[in-house]
Amino acid sequence: GDSVTQTEGPVTVSESESLIINCTYSATSIAYPNLFWYVRYPGEGLQLLLKVITAGQKGSSRGFEATYNKETTSFHLQKASVQESDSAVYYCALGPATSSGQKLVFGQGTILKVYL
Amino acid sequence: GGIITQTPKFLIGQEGQKLTLKCQQNFNHDTMYWYRQDSGKGLRLIYYSITENDLQKGDLSEGYDASREKKSSFSLTVTSAQKNEMAVFLCASRDWGYEQYFGPGTRLTVL
């Protein structure tokens, strides 16, 4: 079946350092999946951080970037300089590129802790 | 902007009990979802619905029923709560751009 694997957390980073959270996927039932990063900040609900629906394209939001790499089946999340407010749980997910259903398959989540 | 509300926020049940979780959205989205999240794990799909009165099973539907009587609401029933079960249930709805919007969750504890 389809699956998503991401960096095991928690990931602890000092403020202003760079960050990468790895995400690799296996889409056996979906030819061209859409890829997403969701985030849950402390005390808040899960929300979309960024999405990319075309292989080879890059998505960005709030200083985070992720490139959809079909060759390596990866969608790593990167940020050049993290802030304490980026501390959250990050989820990589994939979904079918059709309008019907659009079930998402999530990774296990990566806890990010940014300290001053 | 819209919002998704889930009730109750915390649900404590007894083994074997039938428990119902409710979800409301005012986005006017067609598709709604129920996910379960266990500690340290990703979200797993229980049921989804692409329109009023439609129900589609997800990967984890056994032990659950769902109901979509109105476009704006989607309820989930745990048919027989399992002892020591603990999980967070998340409701979501989807827009035309494939983005899913999530509710705050219902935390279930079974004694």
PDB file of C-alpha atoms in Angstrom:
ATOM      1  CA  GLY A   1       0.000   0.000   0.000  1.00  0.00           C
ATOM      2  CA  ASP A   2       0.879   3.664  -0.013  1.00  0.00           C
ATOM      3  CA  SER A   3       3.092   4.916   2.793  1.00  0.00           C
ATOM      4  CA  VAL A   4       5.049   7.902   4.034  1.00  0.00           C
ATOM      5  CA  THR A   5       8.176   7.790   6.188  1.00  0.00           C
ATOM      6  CA  GLN A   6       9.684  10.858   7.808  1.00  0.00           C
ATOM      7  CA  THR A   7      12.517  11.759  10.144  1.00  0.00           C
ATOM      8  CA  GLU A   8      12.155  10.232  13.566  1.00  0.00           C
ATOM      9  CA  GLY A   9      11.799  12.938  16.174  1.00  0.00           C
ATOM     10  CA  PRO A  10      12.191  14.832  18.256  1.00  0.00           C
ATOM     11  CA  VAL A  11      14.482  17.055  16.242  1.00  0.00           C
ATOM     12  CA  THR A  12      16.138  19.711  18.389  1.00  0.00           C
ATOM     13  CA  VAL A  13      17.662  22.754  16.711  1.00  0.00           C
ATOM     14  CA  SER A  14      19.054  26.040  17.925  1.00  0.00           C
ATOM     15  CA  GLU A  15      17.330  29.200  16.724  1.00  0.00           C
ATOM     16  CA  SER A  16      18.762  30.582  13.443  1.00  0.00           C
ATOM     17  CA  GLU A  17      20.173  27.196  12.474  1.00  0.00           C
ATOM     18  CA  SER A  18      19.092  25.405   9.326  1.00  0.00           C
ATOM     19  CA  LEU A  19      16.617  22.545   9.340  1.00  0.00           C
ATOM     20  CA  ILE A  20      15.785  19.567   7.192  1.00  0.00           C
ATOM     21  CA  ILE A  21      13.054  17.035   7.949  1.00  0.00           C
ATOM     22  CA  ASN A  22      13.206  14.107   5.579  1.00  0.00           C
ATOM     23  CA  CYS A  23      10.143  12.614   3.952  1.00  0.00           C
ATOM     24  CA  THR A  24      10.079   9.704   1.538  1.00  0.00           C
ATOM     25  CA  TYR A  25       6.999   8.108   0.105  1.00  0.00           C
ATOM     26  CA  SER A  26       5.810   4.986  -1.611  1.00  0.00           C
ATOM     27  CA  ALA A  27       2.816   5.475  -3.868  1.00  0.00           C
ATOM     28  CA  THR A  28       2.022   2.046  -5.242  1.00  0.00           C
ATOM     29  CA  SER A  29      -1.635   2.816  -6.016  1.00  0.00           C
ATOM     30  CA  ILE A  30      -1.207   6.448  -7.080  1.00  0.00           C
ATOM     31  CA  ALA A  31       0.669   7.319 -10.263  1.00  0.00           C
ATOM     32  CA  TYR A  32       1.202  11.021  -9.607  1.00  0.00           C
ATOM     33  CA  PRO A  33       0.442  11.825  -5.989  1.00  0.00           C
ATOM     34  CA  ASN A  34      -0.039  15.261  -4.528  1.00  0.00           C
ATOM     35  CA  LEU A  35       2.359  15.927  -1.652  1.00  0.00           C
ATOM     36  CA  PHE A  36       1.705  17.966   1.477  1.00  0.00           C
ATOM     37  CA  TRP A  37       3.308  19.172   4.669  1.00  0.00           C
ATOM     38  CA  TYR A  38       0.938  19.769   7.575  1.00  0.00           C
ATOM     39  CA  VAL A  39       1.877  21.333  10.909  1.00  0.00           C
ATOM     40  CA  ARG A  40       0.379  21.372  14.373  1.00  0.00           C
ATOM     41  CA  TYR A  41       1.546  24.200  16.609  1.00  0.00           C
ATOM     42  CA  PRO A  42       1.140  23.780  20.378  1.00  0.00           C
ATOM     43  CA  GLY A  43      -2.483  24.212  21.363  1.00  0.00           C
ATOM     44  CA  GLU A  44      -3.689  24.492  17.771  1.00  0.00           C
ATOM     45  CA  GLY A  45      -5.272  22.202  15.196  1.00  0.00           C
ATOM     46  CA  LEU A  46      -3.547  20.568  12.267  1.00  0.00           C
ATOM     47  CA  GLN A  47      -3.113  22.988   9.347  1.00  0.00           C
ATOM     48  CA  LEU A  48      -1.644  22.909   5.885  1.00  0.00           C
ATOM     49  CA  LEU A  49       1.876  24.321   5.640  1.00  0.00           C
ATOM     50  CA  LEU A  50       2.513  23.750   1.936  1.00  0.00           C
ATOM     51  CA  LYS A  51       1.564  21.514  -0.946  1.00  0.00           C
ATOM     52  CA  VAL A  52       2.993  20.561  -4.333  1.00  0.00           C
ATOM     53  CA  ILE A  53       0.949  18.767  -6.948  1.00  0.00           C
ATOM     54  CA  THR A  54       3.474  18.598  -9.798  1.00  0.00           C
ATOM     55  CA  ALA A  55       6.689  16.574  -9.774  1.00  0.00           C
ATOM     56  CA  GLY A  56       9.788  18.757  -9.974  1.00  0.00           C
ATOM     57  CA  GLN A  57       8.068  21.780  -8.463  1.00  0.00           C
ATOM     58  CA  LYS A  58       8.870  23.461  -5.157  1.00  0.00           C
ATOM     59  CA  GLY A  59       6.390  24.688  -2.586  1.00  0.00           C
ATOM     60  CA  SER A  60       7.129  27.301   0.029  1.00  0.00           C
ATOM     61  CA  SER A  61       5.422  28.921   2.989  1.00  0.00           C
ATOM     62  CA  ARG A  62       6.543  30.759   6.145  1.00  0.00           C
ATOM     63  CA  GLY A  63      10.185  30.333   5.114  1.00  0.00           C
ATOM     64  CA  PHE A  64       9.839  26.568   4.648  1.00  0.00           C
ATOM     65  CA  GLU A  65      10.449  24.878   1.301  1.00  0.00           C
ATOM     66  CA  ALA A  66       9.931  21.393  -0.085  1.00  0.00           C
ATOM     67  CA  THR A  67      10.643  20.027  -3.555  1.00  0.00           C
ATOM     68  CA  TYR A  68       8.655  17.185  -5.074  1.00  0.00           C
ATOM     69  CA  ASN A  69      11.307  14.730  -6.303  1.00  0.00           C
ATOM     70  CA  LYS A  70       9.731  11.868  -8.237  1.00  0.00           C
ATOM     71  CA  GLU A  71      13.070  10.150  -8.948  1.00  0.00           C
ATOM     72  CA  THR A  72      13.990   9.771  -5.290  1.00  0.00           C
ATOM     73  CA  THR A  73      10.336   9.719  -4.103  1.00  0.00           C
ATOM     74  CA  SER A  74      11.148  12.401  -1.583  1.00  0.00           C
ATOM     75  CA  PHE A  75       9.607  15.619  -0.313  1.00  0.00           C
ATOM     76  CA  HIS A  76      12.031  16.920   2.314  1.00  0.00           C
ATOM     77  CA  LEU A  77      11.088  19.995   4.331  1.00  0.00           C
ATOM     78  CA  GLN A  78      13.811  22.632   4.704  1.00  0.00           C
ATOM     79  CA  LYS A  79      14.258  25.996   6.325  1.00  0.00           C
ATOM     80  CA  ALA A  80      17.409  28.095   6.231  1.00  0.00           C
ATOM     81  CA  SER A  81      16.985  29.715   9.634  1.00  0.00           C
ATOM     82  CA  VAL A  82      14.465  28.416  12.167  1.00  0.00           C
ATOM     83  CA  GLN A  83      12.761  30.424  14.872  1.00  0.00           C
ATOM     84  CA  GLU A  84      11.494  29.374  18.266  1.00  0.00           C
ATOM     85  CA  SER A  85       7.936  29.831  16.965  1.00  0.00           C
ATOM     86  CA  ASP A  86       8.564  27.004  14.468  1.00  0.00           C
ATOM     87  CA  SER A  87       8.440  24.488  17.320  1.00  0.00           C
ATOM     88  CA  ALA A  88       5.616  22.153  16.334  1.00  0.00           C
ATOM     89  CA  VAL A  89       4.820  18.708  14.979  1.00  0.00           C
ATOM     90  CA  TYR A  90       5.247  18.353  11.212  1.00  0.00           C
ATOM     91  CA  TYR A  91       3.480  15.740   9.091  1.00  0.00           C
ATOM     92  CA  CYS A  92       4.283  14.753   5.543  1.00  0.00           C
ATOM     93  CA  ALA A  93       1.345  13.364   3.548  1.00  0.00           C
ATOM     94  CA  LEU A  94       0.439  12.179   0.079  1.00  0.00           C
ATOM     95  CA  GLY A  95      -2.860  12.001  -1.731  1.00  0.00           C
ATOM     96  CA  PRO A  96      -4.228  11.058  -5.153  1.00  0.00           C
ATOM     97  CA  ALA A  97      -4.348  13.627  -7.922  1.00  0.00           C
ATOM     98  CA  THR A  98      -8.066  13.173  -8.510  1.00  0.00           C
ATOM     99  CA  SER A  99     -11.088  14.974  -7.193  1.00  0.00           C
ATOM    100  CA  SER A 100     -12.754  11.869  -5.835  1.00  0.00           C
ATOM    101  CA  GLY A 101     -12.225  11.206  -2.154  1.00  0.00           C
ATOM    102  CA  GLN A 102      -8.702  12.542  -1.941  1.00  0.00           C
ATOM    103  CA  LYS A 103      -7.694  10.328   0.953  1.00  0.00           C
ATOM    104  CA  LEU A 104      -4.445  11.425   2.543  1.00  0.00           C
ATOM    105  CA  VAL A 105      -1.766   9.044   3.789  1.00  0.00           C
ATOM    106  CA  PHE A 106       0.253  10.592   6.609  1.00  0.00           C
ATOM    107  CA  GLY A 107       3.703   9.984   7.980  1.00  0.00           C
ATOM    108  CA  GLN A 108       4.118   9.490  11.705  1.00  0.00           C
ATOM    109  CA  GLY A 109       4.949  13.123  12.406  1.00  0.00           C
ATOM    110  CA  THR A 110       8.203  14.780  13.465  1.00  0.00           C
ATOM    111  CA  ILE A 111       8.381  16.851  16.628  1.00  0.00           C
ATOM    112  CA  LEU A 112      10.561  19.926  16.139  1.00  0.00           C
ATOM    113  CA  LYS A 113      11.912  21.786  19.146  1.00  0.00           C
ATOM    114  CA  VAL A 114      13.711  25.058  18.559  1.00  0.00           C
ATOM    115  CA  TYR A 115      15.607  26.552  21.493  1.00  0.00           C
ATOM    116  CA  LEU A 116      17.067  30.003  21.978  1.00  0.00           C
TER     117      LEU A 116
ATOM    118  CA  GLY B   1     -13.209  32.019   6.831  1.00  0.00           C
ATOM    119  CA  GLY B   2     -14.735  28.806   7.998  1.00  0.00           C
ATOM    120  CA  ILE B   3     -14.283  26.570  10.971  1.00  0.00           C
ATOM    121  CA  ILE B   4     -14.587  22.950  11.954  1.00  0.00           C
ATOM    122  CA  THR B   5     -15.914  22.161  15.399  1.00  0.00           C
ATOM    123  CA  GLN B   6     -15.750  18.820  17.125  1.00  0.00           C
ATOM    124  CA  THR B   7     -17.690  17.722  20.171  1.00  0.00           C
ATOM    125  CA  PRO B   8     -16.930  16.676  22.751  1.00  0.00           C
ATOM    126  CA  LYS B   9     -13.352  17.793  23.247  1.00  0.00           C
ATOM    127  CA  PHE B  10     -12.735  14.988  25.742  1.00  0.00           C
ATOM    128  CA  LEU B  11     -14.651  11.720  25.838  1.00  0.00           C
ATOM    129  CA  ILE B  12     -14.303   9.152  28.591  1.00  0.00           C
ATOM    130  CA  GLY B  13     -16.072   5.851  28.155  1.00  0.00           C
ATOM    131  CA  GLN B  14     -16.360   2.391  29.601  1.00  0.00           C
ATOM    132  CA  GLU B  15     -15.356  -0.836  27.914  1.00  0.00           C
ATOM    133  CA  GLY B  16     -18.080  -2.054  25.560  1.00  0.00           C
ATOM    134  CA  GLN B  17     -19.846   1.292  25.483  1.00  0.00           C
ATOM    135  CA  LYS B  18     -21.119   2.849  22.269  1.00  0.00           C
ATOM    136  CA  LEU B  19     -19.693   6.361  21.878  1.00  0.00           C
ATOM    137  CA  THR B  20     -20.533   9.074  19.358  1.00  0.00           C
ATOM    138  CA  LEU B  21     -18.298  11.902  18.186  1.00  0.00           C
ATOM    139  CA  LYS B  22     -19.677  14.854  16.244  1.00  0.00           C
ATOM    140  CA  CYS B  23     -18.179  17.194  13.673  1.00  0.00           C
ATOM    141  CA  GLN B  24     -19.591  20.344  12.066  1.00  0.00           C
ATOM    142  CA  GLN B  25     -18.109  22.487   9.268  1.00  0.00           C
ATOM    143  CA  ASN B  26     -19.286  25.766   7.812  1.00  0.00           C
ATOM    144  CA  PHE B  27     -16.974  25.815   4.779  1.00  0.00           C
ATOM    145  CA  ASN B  28     -19.732  24.270   2.641  1.00  0.00           C
ATOM    146  CA  HIS B  29     -17.243  21.568   1.622  1.00  0.00           C
ATOM    147  CA  ASP B  30     -18.560  18.397   0.037  1.00  0.00           C
ATOM    148  CA  THR B  31     -16.003  15.905   1.347  1.00  0.00           C
ATOM    149  CA  MET B  32     -15.450  15.187   5.021  1.00  0.00           C
ATOM    150  CA  TYR B  33     -13.169  12.762   6.844  1.00  0.00           C
ATOM    151  CA  TRP B  34     -12.609  11.039  10.157  1.00  0.00           C
ATOM    152  CA  TYR B  35      -9.047  10.150  11.140  1.00  0.00           C
ATOM    153  CA  ARG B  36      -7.667   8.437  14.197  1.00  0.00           C
ATOM    154  CA  GLN B  37      -4.304   9.371  15.675  1.00  0.00           C
ATOM    155  CA  ASP B  38      -2.495   7.212  18.204  1.00  0.00           C
ATOM    156  CA  SER B  39       0.432   8.530  20.177  1.00  0.00           C
ATOM    157  CA  GLY B  40       3.595   8.756  18.049  1.00  0.00           C
ATOM    158  CA  LYS B  41       1.810   7.662  14.913  1.00  0.00           C
ATOM    159  CA  GLY B  42       0.433   9.349  11.857  1.00  0.00           C
ATOM    160  CA  LEU B  43      -3.225   9.866  11.104  1.00  0.00           C
ATOM    161  CA  ARG B  44      -5.183   6.867   9.827  1.00  0.00           C
ATOM    162  CA  LEU B  45      -8.398   7.232   7.863  1.00  0.00           C
ATOM    163  CA  ILE B  46     -11.501   5.683   9.390  1.00  0.00           C
ATOM    164  CA  TYR B  47     -14.329   6.915   7.159  1.00  0.00           C
ATOM    165  CA  TYR B  48     -14.909   9.625   4.617  1.00  0.00           C
ATOM    166  CA  SER B  49     -17.920  11.020   2.796  1.00  0.00           C
ATOM    167  CA  ILE B  50     -17.967  12.819  -0.536  1.00  0.00           C
ATOM    168  CA  THR B  51     -21.477  14.163  -0.165  1.00  0.00           C
ATOM    169  CA  GLU B  52     -24.531  14.075   2.048  1.00  0.00           C
ATOM    170  CA  ASN B  53     -25.633  10.484   2.813  1.00  0.00           C
ATOM    171  CA  ASP B  54     -22.476   9.052   1.248  1.00  0.00           C
ATOM    172  CA  LEU B  55     -20.078   6.897   3.280  1.00  0.00           C
ATOM    173  CA  GLN B  56     -16.750   5.395   2.229  1.00  0.00           C
ATOM    174  CA  LYS B  57     -14.649   3.100   4.409  1.00  0.00           C
ATOM    175  CA  GLY B  58     -11.067   3.977   5.144  1.00  0.00           C
ATOM    176  CA  ASP B  59      -8.256   1.728   6.284  1.00  0.00           C
ATOM    177  CA  LEU B  60      -9.481   1.553   9.874  1.00  0.00           C
ATOM    178  CA  SER B  61     -13.273   1.304   9.593  1.00  0.00           C
ATOM    179  CA  GLU B  62     -13.750  -1.903  11.572  1.00  0.00           C
ATOM    180  CA  GLY B  63     -15.301  -1.099  14.935  1.00  0.00           C
ATOM    181  CA  TYR B  64     -16.741   2.197  13.724  1.00  0.00           C
ATOM    182  CA  ASP B  65     -19.901   3.508  12.089  1.00  0.00           C
ATOM    183  CA  ALA B  66     -20.368   6.903  10.505  1.00  0.00           C
ATOM    184  CA  SER B  67     -23.277   9.096   9.471  1.00  0.00           C
ATOM    185  CA  ARG B  68     -23.524  12.074   7.090  1.00  0.00           C
ATOM    186  CA  GLU B  69     -27.136  13.217   7.283  1.00  0.00           C
ATOM    187  CA  LYS B  70     -26.341  16.822   6.400  1.00  0.00           C
ATOM    188  CA  LYS B  71     -23.637  18.374   4.258  1.00  0.00           C
ATOM    189  CA  SER B  72     -22.330  20.306   7.233  1.00  0.00           C
ATOM    190  CA  SER B  73     -22.107  17.466   9.723  1.00  0.00           C
ATOM    191  CA  PHE B  74     -20.350  14.130   9.955  1.00  0.00           C
ATOM    192  CA  SER B  75     -20.588  11.912  13.018  1.00  0.00           C
ATOM    193  CA  LEU B  76     -18.542   8.896  14.043  1.00  0.00           C
ATOM    194  CA  THR B  77     -19.621   6.111  16.380  1.00  0.00           C
ATOM    195  CA  VAL B  78     -17.302   3.779  18.220  1.00  0.00           C
ATOM    196  CA  THR B  79     -19.516   0.696  18.278  1.00  0.00           C
ATOM    197  CA  SER B  80     -17.849  -0.980  21.281  1.00  0.00           C
ATOM    198  CA  ALA B  81     -15.102   0.857  23.115  1.00  0.00           C
ATOM    199  CA  GLN B  82     -12.000  -1.198  23.860  1.00  0.00           C
ATOM    200  CA  LYS B  83     -10.531  -1.194  27.369  1.00  0.00           C
ATOM    201  CA  ASN B  84      -7.467   1.076  27.806  1.00  0.00           C
ATOM    202  CA  GLU B  85      -8.017   2.586  24.379  1.00  0.00           C
ATOM    203  CA  MET B  86      -6.621   6.087  24.021  1.00  0.00           C
ATOM    204  CA  ALA B  87      -6.571   8.088  20.818  1.00  0.00           C
ATOM    205  CA  VAL B  88      -7.353  11.445  19.263  1.00  0.00           C
ATOM    206  CA  PHE B  89     -10.023  11.550  16.574  1.00  0.00           C
ATOM    207  CA  LEU B  90      -9.694  14.277  13.967  1.00  0.00           C
ATOM    208  CA  CYS B  91     -12.402  15.454  11.625  1.00  0.00           C
ATOM    209  CA  ALA B  92     -11.534  17.242   8.379  1.00  0.00           C
ATOM    210  CA  SER B  93     -13.183  18.664   5.300  1.00  0.00           C
ATOM    211  CA  ARG B  94     -11.671  19.258   1.877  1.00  0.00           C
ATOM    212  CA  ASP B  95     -11.808  22.163  -0.523  1.00  0.00           C
ATOM    213  CA  TRP B  96     -11.504  22.061  -4.340  1.00  0.00           C
ATOM    214  CA  GLY B  97      -7.765  22.663  -4.123  1.00  0.00           C
ATOM    215  CA  TYR B  98      -7.255  19.369  -2.275  1.00  0.00           C
ATOM    216  CA  GLU B  99      -6.456  21.090   1.006  1.00  0.00           C
ATOM    217  CA  GLN B 100      -7.944  19.443   4.055  1.00  0.00           C
ATOM    218  CA  TYR B 101      -9.007  21.586   7.003  1.00  0.00           C
ATOM    219  CA  PHE B 102      -8.923  19.920  10.389  1.00  0.00           C
ATOM    220  CA  GLY B 103     -10.901  20.292  13.579  1.00  0.00           C
ATOM    221  CA  PRO B 104      -9.276  20.499  17.022  1.00  0.00           C
ATOM    222  CA  GLY B 105      -9.887  16.820  17.779  1.00  0.00           C
ATOM    223  CA  THR B 106     -11.714  14.674  20.317  1.00  0.00           C
ATOM    224  CA  ARG B 107      -9.526  12.868  22.816  1.00  0.00           C
ATOM    225  CA  LEU B 108     -10.939   9.457  23.748  1.00  0.00           C
ATOM    226  CA  THR B 109     -10.045   7.538  26.886  1.00  0.00           C
ATOM    227  CA  VAL B 110     -11.622   4.186  27.699  1.00  0.00           C
ATOM    228  CA  LEU B 111     -11.460   3.006  31.285  1.00  0.00           C
TER     229      LEU B 111
END
